[in-house]
Amino acid sequence: MKTYQKEIDGKLVVRQANIIVIEKDGMCTYNPTEEMILEDGWVEYTVPEPTEEERLKREKEHKIREIELFDSSQKVNSFSIDGIELWLDKATRVGLKLRFESEIAMGKESTTLWSNGIEFVLPIEMAVKMLYGLELYASACYDNTQRHIAAIGKLESINDVIAYDHRVGYPEKLVLKTI
């Protein structure tokens, strides 16, 4: 559908052809022909090319979305216990910390972790150390992601933004064993 522009009452108006109404001699023409639209003073509108600044801003926004998607993917958000890959989100880690503290206070020596229907029974001390290790890993990943986002904000050329490798700098994934 073609789009047209016309100055009306000192303002530039842009409309698609199917919503232009032409008033002439007290009559309204709905769905006018292209010839009628042009005779009424409308000119074909072409979307202006974005400026270099707008293109740079758009590329930065795109790269930041890529970074955030990578940060939330299994390439970052995962670790393994006994060869089984899993992830515990922040809320789950906080809940487990409370659980472990409660179990320690009650004198328990072992605890159970569940992930995707798999049961892991391990000493509470080991579970607490795993949880702290996981929290440090998650924090390091978060810090790295924020560094990448900040670095993108400082770039001044589209080519630099496109070439920026946001997959670097993340810590090695945790590999934990219950044995």
mmCIF file with all atom_site columns, C-alpha atoms in Angstrom, residues 19-134:
data_model
loop_
_atom_site.group_PDB
_atom_site.id
_atom_site.type_symbol
_atom_site.label_atom_id
_atom_site.label_alt_id
_atom_site.label_comp_id
_atom_site.label_asym_id
_atom_site.label_entity_id
_atom_site.label_seq_id
_atom_site.pdbx_PDB_ins_code
_atom_site.Cartn_x
_atom_site.Cartn_y
_atom_site.Cartn_z
_atom_site.occupancy
_atom_site.B_iso_or_equiv
_atom_site.pdbx_formal_charge
_atom_site.auth_seq_id
_atom_site.auth_comp_id
_atom_site.auth_asym_id
_atom_site.auth_atom_id
_atom_site.pdbx_PDB_model_num
ATOM 1   C CA . ILE A 1 19  ? -7.338  6.220   4.418  1.00 0.00 ? 19  ILE A CA 1
ATOM 2   C CA . ILE A 1 20  ? -7.039  9.419   2.379  1.00 0.00 ? 20  ILE A CA 1
ATOM 3   C CA . VAL A 1 21  ? -10.370 11.190  1.944  1.00 0.00 ? 21  VAL A CA 1
ATOM 4   C CA . ILE A 1 22  ? -10.501 13.938  -0.646 1.00 0.00 ? 22  ILE A CA 1
ATOM 5   C CA . GLU A 1 23  ? -12.993 16.762  -0.143 1.00 0.00 ? 23  GLU A CA 1
ATOM 6   C CA . LYS A 1 24  ? -13.819 18.785  -3.253 1.00 0.00 ? 24  LYS A CA 1
ATOM 7   C CA . ASP A 1 25  ? -16.843 20.888  -4.086 1.00 0.00 ? 25  ASP A CA 1
ATOM 8   C CA . GLY A 1 26  ? -18.612 19.705  -0.920 1.00 0.00 ? 26  GLY A CA 1
ATOM 9   C CA . MET A 1 27  ? -18.195 16.069  -1.873 1.00 0.00 ? 27  MET A CA 1
ATOM 10  C CA . CYS A 1 28  ? -16.013 13.431  -0.158 1.00 0.00 ? 28  CYS A CA 1
ATOM 11  C CA . THR A 1 29  ? -14.198 10.772  -2.113 1.00 0.00 ? 29  THR A CA 1
ATOM 12  C CA . TYR A 1 30  ? -13.240 7.686   -0.163 1.00 0.00 ? 30  TYR A CA 1
ATOM 13  C CA . ASN A 1 31  ? -10.634 5.350   -1.649 1.00 0.00 ? 31  ASN A CA 1
ATOM 14  C CA . PRO A 1 32  ? -9.536  7.861   -4.299 1.00 0.00 ? 32  PRO A CA 1
ATOM 15  C CA . THR A 1 33  ? -7.427  6.812   -7.254 1.00 0.00 ? 33  THR A CA 1
ATOM 16  C CA . GLU A 1 34  ? -3.748  7.626   -7.298 1.00 0.00 ? 34  GLU A CA 1
ATOM 17  C CA . GLU A 1 35  ? -4.433  10.329  -9.896 1.00 0.00 ? 35  GLU A CA 1
ATOM 18  C CA . MET A 1 36  ? -6.978  11.963  -7.582 1.00 0.00 ? 36  MET A CA 1
ATOM 19  C CA . ILE A 1 37  ? -4.565  11.790  -4.628 1.00 0.00 ? 37  ILE A CA 1
ATOM 20  C CA . LEU A 1 38  ? -1.795  13.487  -6.615 1.00 0.00 ? 38  LEU A CA 1
ATOM 21  C CA . GLU A 1 39  ? -4.191  16.151  -7.971 1.00 0.00 ? 39  GLU A CA 1
ATOM 22  C CA . ASP A 1 40  ? -5.190  16.931  -4.361 1.00 0.00 ? 40  ASP A CA 1
ATOM 23  C CA . GLY A 1 41  ? -1.583  17.848  -3.558 1.00 0.00 ? 41  GLY A CA 1
ATOM 24  C CA . TRP A 1 42  ? -0.418  14.638  -1.940 1.00 0.00 ? 42  TRP A CA 1
ATOM 25  C CA . VAL A 1 43  ? 3.039   13.359  -2.925 1.00 0.00 ? 43  VAL A CA 1
ATOM 26  C CA . GLU A 1 44  ? 4.363   9.868   -2.561 1.00 0.00 ? 44  GLU A CA 1
ATOM 27  C CA . TYR A 1 45  ? 6.114   9.423   0.765  1.00 0.00 ? 45  TYR A CA 1
ATOM 28  C CA . THR A 1 46  ? 9.315   7.477   1.028  1.00 0.00 ? 46  THR A CA 1
ATOM 29  C CA . VAL A 1 47  ? 10.711  6.510   4.387  1.00 0.00 ? 47  VAL A CA 1
ATOM 30  C CA . PRO A 1 48  ? 13.893  8.483   4.906  1.00 0.00 ? 48  PRO A CA 1
ATOM 31  C CA . GLU A 1 49  ? 17.087  6.512   5.278  1.00 0.00 ? 49  GLU A CA 1
ATOM 32  C CA . PRO A 1 50  ? 18.144  6.360   8.922  1.00 0.00 ? 50  PRO A CA 1
ATOM 33  C CA . THR A 1 51  ? 21.022  8.577   9.903  1.00 0.00 ? 51  THR A CA 1
ATOM 34  C CA . GLU A 1 52  ? 24.354  7.057   10.865 1.00 0.00 ? 52  GLU A CA 1
ATOM 35  C CA . GLU A 1 53  ? 23.530  7.880   14.490 1.00 0.00 ? 53  GLU A CA 1
ATOM 36  C CA . GLU A 1 54  ? 20.155  6.088   14.256 1.00 0.00 ? 54  GLU A CA 1
ATOM 37  C CA . ARG A 1 55  ? 21.777  3.048   12.635 1.00 0.00 ? 55  ARG A CA 1
ATOM 38  C CA . LEU A 1 56  ? 24.445  2.936   15.370 1.00 0.00 ? 56  LEU A CA 1
ATOM 39  C CA . LYS A 1 57  ? 21.767  3.168   18.072 1.00 0.00 ? 57  LYS A CA 1
ATOM 40  C CA . ARG A 1 58  ? 19.774  0.354   16.429 1.00 0.00 ? 58  ARG A CA 1
ATOM 41  C CA . GLU A 1 59  ? 22.871  -1.879  16.134 1.00 0.00 ? 59  GLU A CA 1
ATOM 42  C CA . LYS A 1 60  ? 23.710  -1.270  19.786 1.00 0.00 ? 60  LYS A CA 1
ATOM 43  C CA . GLU A 1 61  ? 20.163  -2.205  20.840 1.00 0.00 ? 61  GLU A CA 1
ATOM 44  C CA . HIS A 1 62  ? 20.368  -5.358  18.708 1.00 0.00 ? 62  HIS A CA 1
ATOM 45  C CA . LYS A 1 63  ? 23.747  -6.343  20.188 1.00 0.00 ? 63  LYS A CA 1
ATOM 46  C CA . ILE A 1 64  ? 22.496  -5.774  23.739 1.00 0.00 ? 64  ILE A CA 1
ATOM 47  C CA . ARG A 1 65  ? 19.522  -8.082  23.019 1.00 0.00 ? 65  ARG A CA 1
ATOM 48  C CA . GLU A 1 66  ? 22.014  -10.692 21.748 1.00 0.00 ? 66  GLU A CA 1
ATOM 49  C CA . ILE A 1 67  ? 24.048  -10.322 24.952 1.00 0.00 ? 67  ILE A CA 1
ATOM 50  C CA . GLU A 1 68  ? 20.971  -10.687 27.149 1.00 0.00 ? 68  GLU A CA 1
ATOM 51  C CA . LEU A 1 69  ? 19.787  -13.753 25.217 1.00 0.00 ? 69  LEU A CA 1
ATOM 52  C CA . PHE A 1 70  ? 23.232  -15.321 25.499 1.00 0.00 ? 70  PHE A CA 1
ATOM 53  C CA . ASP A 1 71  ? 23.328  -14.538 29.235 1.00 0.00 ? 71  ASP A CA 1
ATOM 54  C CA . SER A 1 72  ? 19.996  -16.295 29.780 1.00 0.00 ? 72  SER A CA 1
ATOM 55  C CA . SER A 1 73  ? 20.881  -19.300 27.606 1.00 0.00 ? 73  SER A CA 1
ATOM 56  C CA . GLN A 1 74  ? 22.243  -22.673 28.695 1.00 0.00 ? 74  GLN A CA 1
ATOM 57  C CA . LYS A 1 75  ? 25.618  -21.580 27.332 1.00 0.00 ? 75  LYS A CA 1
ATOM 58  C CA . VAL A 1 76  ? 25.858  -19.492 30.512 1.00 0.00 ? 76  VAL A CA 1
ATOM 59  C CA . ASN A 1 77  ? 23.054  -20.635 32.819 1.00 0.00 ? 77  ASN A CA 1
ATOM 60  C CA . SER A 1 78  ? 24.040  -24.192 33.524 1.00 0.00 ? 78  SER A CA 1
ATOM 61  C CA . PHE A 1 79  ? 26.353  -26.344 35.571 1.00 0.00 ? 79  PHE A CA 1
ATOM 62  C CA . SER A 1 80  ? 26.651  -30.064 36.032 1.00 0.00 ? 80  SER A CA 1
ATOM 63  C CA . ILE A 1 81  ? 26.408  -32.443 38.956 1.00 0.00 ? 81  ILE A CA 1
ATOM 64  C CA . ASP A 1 82  ? 27.748  -35.906 38.277 1.00 0.00 ? 82  ASP A CA 1
ATOM 65  C CA . GLY A 1 83  ? 27.559  -35.233 34.544 1.00 0.00 ? 83  GLY A CA 1
ATOM 66  C CA . ILE A 1 84  ? 23.930  -34.050 34.598 1.00 0.00 ? 84  ILE A CA 1
ATOM 67  C CA . GLU A 1 85  ? 23.442  -30.501 33.317 1.00 0.00 ? 85  GLU A CA 1
ATOM 68  C CA . LEU A 1 86  ? 21.033  -28.260 35.232 1.00 0.00 ? 86  LEU A CA 1
ATOM 69  C CA . TRP A 1 87  ? 20.418  -24.726 36.455 1.00 0.00 ? 87  TRP A CA 1
ATOM 70  C CA . LEU A 1 88  ? 19.060  -23.207 39.651 1.00 0.00 ? 88  LEU A CA 1
ATOM 71  C CA . ASP A 1 89  ? 17.631  -19.709 39.245 1.00 0.00 ? 89  ASP A CA 1
ATOM 72  C CA . LYS A 1 90  ? 18.165  -16.989 41.847 1.00 0.00 ? 90  LYS A CA 1
ATOM 73  C CA . ALA A 1 91  ? 14.893  -17.656 43.684 1.00 0.00 ? 91  ALA A CA 1
ATOM 74  C CA . THR A 1 92  ? 15.657  -21.370 43.929 1.00 0.00 ? 92  THR A CA 1
ATOM 75  C CA . ARG A 1 93  ? 19.187  -20.670 45.214 1.00 0.00 ? 93  ARG A CA 1
ATOM 76  C CA . VAL A 1 94  ? 17.788  -18.352 47.906 1.00 0.00 ? 94  VAL A CA 1
ATOM 77  C CA . GLY A 1 95  ? 15.229  -20.995 48.893 1.00 0.00 ? 95  GLY A CA 1
ATOM 78  C CA . LEU A 1 96  ? 17.902  -23.696 49.083 1.00 0.00 ? 96  LEU A CA 1
ATOM 79  C CA . LYS A 1 97  ? 20.089  -21.491 51.277 1.00 0.00 ? 97  LYS A CA 1
ATOM 80  C CA . LEU A 1 98  ? 17.198  -21.143 53.729 1.00 0.00 ? 98  LEU A CA 1
ATOM 81  C CA . ARG A 1 99  ? 16.531  -24.882 53.550 1.00 0.00 ? 99  ARG A CA 1
ATOM 82  C CA . PHE A 1 100 ? 20.169  -25.784 54.222 1.00 0.00 ? 100 PHE A CA 1
ATOM 83  C CA . GLU A 1 101 ? 20.382  -23.345 57.143 1.00 0.00 ? 101 GLU A CA 1
ATOM 84  C CA . SER A 1 102 ? 17.220  -24.875 58.607 1.00 0.00 ? 102 SER A CA 1
ATOM 85  C CA . GLU A 1 103 ? 18.515  -28.428 58.163 1.00 0.00 ? 103 GLU A CA 1
ATOM 86  C CA . ILE A 1 104 ? 21.846  -27.518 59.779 1.00 0.00 ? 104 ILE A CA 1
ATOM 87  C CA . ALA A 1 105 ? 20.025  -25.877 62.701 1.00 0.00 ? 105 ALA A CA 1
ATOM 88  C CA . MET A 1 106 ? 18.008  -29.056 63.189 1.00 0.00 ? 106 MET A CA 1
ATOM 89  C CA . GLY A 1 107 ? 21.119  -31.248 63.182 1.00 0.00 ? 107 GLY A CA 1
ATOM 90  C CA . LYS A 1 108 ? 20.603  -32.936 59.809 1.00 0.00 ? 108 LYS A CA 1
ATOM 91  C CA . GLU A 1 109 ? 23.728  -34.128 58.075 1.00 0.00 ? 109 GLU A CA 1
ATOM 92  C CA . SER A 1 110 ? 22.423  -34.741 54.555 1.00 0.00 ? 110 SER A CA 1
ATOM 93  C CA . THR A 1 111 ? 20.000  -33.061 52.216 1.00 0.00 ? 111 THR A CA 1
ATOM 94  C CA . THR A 1 112 ? 18.272  -33.762 48.955 1.00 0.00 ? 112 THR A CA 1
ATOM 95  C CA . LEU A 1 113 ? 18.358  -31.694 45.785 1.00 0.00 ? 113 LEU A CA 1
ATOM 96  C CA . TRP A 1 114 ? 15.917  -32.278 42.944 1.00 0.00 ? 114 TRP A CA 1
ATOM 97  C CA . SER A 1 115 ? 16.252  -31.296 39.329 1.00 0.00 ? 115 SER A CA 1
ATOM 98  C CA . ASN A 1 116 ? 14.107  -32.537 36.453 1.00 0.00 ? 116 ASN A CA 1
ATOM 99  C CA . GLY A 1 117 ? 12.971  -35.549 38.468 1.00 0.00 ? 117 GLY A CA 1
ATOM 100 C CA . ILE A 1 118 ? 16.518  -36.513 39.459 1.00 0.00 ? 118 ILE A CA 1
ATOM 101 C CA . GLU A 1 119 ? 17.358  -36.820 43.131 1.00 0.00 ? 119 GLU A CA 1
ATOM 102 C CA . PHE A 1 120 ? 20.768  -35.846 44.503 1.00 0.00 ? 120 PHE A CA 1
ATOM 103 C CA . VAL A 1 121 ? 21.397  -36.856 48.123 1.00 0.00 ? 121 VAL A CA 1
ATOM 104 C CA . LEU A 1 122 ? 24.515  -35.261 49.581 1.00 0.00 ? 122 LEU A CA 1
ATOM 105 C CA . PRO A 1 123 ? 26.049  -34.022 52.805 1.00 0.00 ? 123 PRO A CA 1
ATOM 106 C CA . ILE A 1 124 ? 24.685  -30.612 53.770 1.00 0.00 ? 124 ILE A CA 1
ATOM 107 C CA . GLU A 1 125 ? 28.189  -29.138 54.030 1.00 0.00 ? 125 GLU A CA 1
ATOM 108 C CA . MET A 1 126 ? 28.873  -30.193 50.447 1.00 0.00 ? 126 MET A CA 1
ATOM 109 C CA . ALA A 1 127 ? 25.500  -28.819 49.322 1.00 0.00 ? 127 ALA A CA 1
ATOM 110 C CA . VAL A 1 128 ? 26.217  -25.466 50.985 1.00 0.00 ? 128 VAL A CA 1
ATOM 111 C CA . LYS A 1 129 ? 29.639  -25.245 49.299 1.00 0.00 ? 129 LYS A CA 1
ATOM 112 C CA . MET A 1 130 ? 28.050  -26.138 45.941 1.00 0.00 ? 130 MET A CA 1
ATOM 113 C CA . LEU A 1 131 ? 25.440  -23.441 46.440 1.00 0.00 ? 131 LEU A CA 1
ATOM 114 C CA . TYR A 1 132 ? 28.070  -20.835 47.317 1.00 0.00 ? 132 TYR A CA 1
ATOM 115 C CA . GLY A 1 133 ? 30.136  -21.892 44.307 1.00 0.00 ? 133 GLY A CA 1
ATOM 116 C CA . LEU A 1 134 ? 27.074  -21.597 42.090 1.00 0.00 ? 134 LEU A CA 1
#
